[in-house]
Protein backbone atom coordinates (compact mmCIF):
# COMPACT_ATOMS: atom_id res chain seq x y z
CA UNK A 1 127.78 -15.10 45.40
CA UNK A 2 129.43 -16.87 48.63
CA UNK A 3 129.75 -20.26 49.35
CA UNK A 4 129.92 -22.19 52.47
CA UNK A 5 130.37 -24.94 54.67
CA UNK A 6 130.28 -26.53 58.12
CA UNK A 7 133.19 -27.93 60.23
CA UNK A 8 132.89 -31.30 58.83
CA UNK A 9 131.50 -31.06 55.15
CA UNK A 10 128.47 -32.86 55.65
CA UNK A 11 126.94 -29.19 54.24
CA UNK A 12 127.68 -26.65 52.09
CA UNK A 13 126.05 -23.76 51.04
CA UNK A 14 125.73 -21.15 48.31
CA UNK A 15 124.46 -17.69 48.85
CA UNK A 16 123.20 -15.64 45.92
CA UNK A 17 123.23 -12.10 47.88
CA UNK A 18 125.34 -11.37 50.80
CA UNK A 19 125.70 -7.88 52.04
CA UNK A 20 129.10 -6.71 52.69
CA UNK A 21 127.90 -5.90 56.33
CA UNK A 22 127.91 -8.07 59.62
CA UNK A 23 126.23 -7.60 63.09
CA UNK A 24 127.13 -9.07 66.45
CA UNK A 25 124.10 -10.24 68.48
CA UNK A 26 125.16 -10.51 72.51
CA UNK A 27 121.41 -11.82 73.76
CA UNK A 28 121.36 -14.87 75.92
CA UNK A 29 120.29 -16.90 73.39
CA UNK A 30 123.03 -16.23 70.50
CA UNK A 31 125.58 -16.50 73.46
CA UNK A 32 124.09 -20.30 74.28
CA UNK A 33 123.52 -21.17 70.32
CA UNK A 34 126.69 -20.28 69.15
CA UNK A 35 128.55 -20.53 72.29
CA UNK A 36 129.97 -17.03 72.04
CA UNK A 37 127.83 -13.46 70.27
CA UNK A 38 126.72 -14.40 66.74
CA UNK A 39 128.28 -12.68 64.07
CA UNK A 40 126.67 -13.24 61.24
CA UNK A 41 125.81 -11.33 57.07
CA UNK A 42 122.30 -11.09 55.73
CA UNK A 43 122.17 -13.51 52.65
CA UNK A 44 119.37 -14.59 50.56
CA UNK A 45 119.04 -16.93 47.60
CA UNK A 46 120.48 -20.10 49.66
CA UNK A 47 120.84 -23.86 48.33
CA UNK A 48 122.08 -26.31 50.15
CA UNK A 49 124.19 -29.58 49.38
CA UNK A 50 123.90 -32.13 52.33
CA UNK A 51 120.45 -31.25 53.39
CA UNK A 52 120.67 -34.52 55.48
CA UNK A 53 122.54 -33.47 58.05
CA UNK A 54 121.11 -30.02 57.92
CA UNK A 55 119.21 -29.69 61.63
CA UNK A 56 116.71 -26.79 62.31
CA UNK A 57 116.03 -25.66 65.51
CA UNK A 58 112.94 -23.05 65.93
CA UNK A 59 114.11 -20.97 68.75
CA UNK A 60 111.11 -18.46 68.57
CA UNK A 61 107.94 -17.75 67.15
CA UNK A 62 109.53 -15.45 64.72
CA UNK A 63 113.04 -17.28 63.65
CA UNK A 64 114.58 -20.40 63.52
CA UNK A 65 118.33 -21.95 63.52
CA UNK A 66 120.48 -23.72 60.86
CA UNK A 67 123.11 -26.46 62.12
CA UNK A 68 124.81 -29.58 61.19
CA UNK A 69 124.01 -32.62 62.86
CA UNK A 70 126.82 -34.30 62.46
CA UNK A 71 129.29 -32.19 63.54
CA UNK A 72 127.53 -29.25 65.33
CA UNK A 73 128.65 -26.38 63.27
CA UNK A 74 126.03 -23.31 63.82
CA UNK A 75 125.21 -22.32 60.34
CA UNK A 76 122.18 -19.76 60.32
CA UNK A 77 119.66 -17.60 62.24
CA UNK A 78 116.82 -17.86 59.98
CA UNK A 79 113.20 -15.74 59.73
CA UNK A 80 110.25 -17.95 59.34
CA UNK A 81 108.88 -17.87 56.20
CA UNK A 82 111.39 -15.26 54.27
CA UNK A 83 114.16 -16.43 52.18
CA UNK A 84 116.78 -14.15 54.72
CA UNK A 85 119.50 -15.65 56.46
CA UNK A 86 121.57 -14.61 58.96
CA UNK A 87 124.80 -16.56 58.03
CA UNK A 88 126.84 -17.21 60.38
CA UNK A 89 130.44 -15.55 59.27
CA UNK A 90 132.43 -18.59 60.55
CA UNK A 91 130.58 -21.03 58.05
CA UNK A 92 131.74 -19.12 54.85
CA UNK A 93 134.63 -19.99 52.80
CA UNK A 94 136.00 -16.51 52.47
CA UNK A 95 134.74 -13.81 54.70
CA UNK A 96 137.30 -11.20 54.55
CA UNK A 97 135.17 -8.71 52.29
CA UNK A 98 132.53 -8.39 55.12
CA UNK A 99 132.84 -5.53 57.72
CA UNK A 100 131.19 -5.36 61.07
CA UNK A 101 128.79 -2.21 61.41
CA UNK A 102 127.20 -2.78 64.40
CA UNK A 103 125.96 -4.92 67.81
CA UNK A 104 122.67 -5.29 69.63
CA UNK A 105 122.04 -6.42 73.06
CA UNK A 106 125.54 -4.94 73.68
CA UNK A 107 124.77 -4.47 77.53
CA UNK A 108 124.37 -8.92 77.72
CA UNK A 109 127.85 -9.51 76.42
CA UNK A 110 130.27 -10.89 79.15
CA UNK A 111 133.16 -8.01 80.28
CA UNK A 112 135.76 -10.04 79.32
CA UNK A 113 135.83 -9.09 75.71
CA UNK A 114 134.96 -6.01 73.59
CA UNK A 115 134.63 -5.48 69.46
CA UNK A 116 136.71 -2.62 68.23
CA UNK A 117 135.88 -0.05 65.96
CA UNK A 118 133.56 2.45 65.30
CA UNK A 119 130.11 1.39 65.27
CA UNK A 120 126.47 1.43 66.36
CA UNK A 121 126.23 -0.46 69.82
CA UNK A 122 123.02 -0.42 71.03
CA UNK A 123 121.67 -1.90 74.37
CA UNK A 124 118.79 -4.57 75.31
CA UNK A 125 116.65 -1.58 75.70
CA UNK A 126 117.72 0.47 72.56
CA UNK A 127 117.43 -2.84 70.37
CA UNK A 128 113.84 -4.01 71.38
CA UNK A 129 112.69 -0.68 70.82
CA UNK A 130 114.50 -0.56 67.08
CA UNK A 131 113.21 -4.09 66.48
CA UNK A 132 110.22 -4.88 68.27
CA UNK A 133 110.01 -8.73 66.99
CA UNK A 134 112.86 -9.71 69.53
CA UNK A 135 110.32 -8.70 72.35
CA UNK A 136 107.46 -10.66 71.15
């Protein structure tokens, strides 16, 4: 179990099941949501204190997003009608048992900054074909 908040408190979170994994997403619509890639964990098993405040934005036919009205804090990439989140790693309380295995959309990311390690990187191309949703 992980627990969770946004910048301000308005929300917190509990997670019953988050892997121990993390993905970057570079598309152009992480980069304008969360300002930045999204890094986030796959977590199911949510509740939420602060509902309230909780704003949801449905940014495609497939997914929706989680964030705070009051303050702004990006919280989640959600699927429509599943009970999996993709948390973003920022909004947990204590994230340091999560390791990054991988990045998609890899060839969108600005120049100015690179991920280190050793891990799956795969391009627009590469990442629609692994997950055809994103093209729908």
């Amino acid at each position: 179990m992980k627990s969770g908040r946004c910048l301000c408190g308005s929300i917190s979170f509990t997670a019953n099941e988050v892997e121990p994994e993390i993905g970057a997403c570079h598309c152009r619509m992480c980069q304008r949501w969360a300002g930045c890639m999204l890094i986030a964990a796959t977590a199911r098993g949510l509740k939420f204190d602060g509902e309230e405040a909780l704003g949801i934005y449905r940014s495609s036919d497939w997914a929706e997003r989680g964030f705070c009205k009051q303050c702004g804090s990006v919280l989640f990439y959600r699927y429509l009608d599943s009970d999996e989140y993709e948390l973003c790693v920022g909004s947990l309380d204590d994230p340091s048992d999560l390791n990054l295995t991988g990045e998609i959309f890899v060839d969108r990311k600005p120049d100015g900054y690179a991920l280190a390690g050793d891990h799956p990187r795969l391009s627009e191309a590469e990442t629609l074909e692994k997950y055809p949703i994103f093209g729908n």
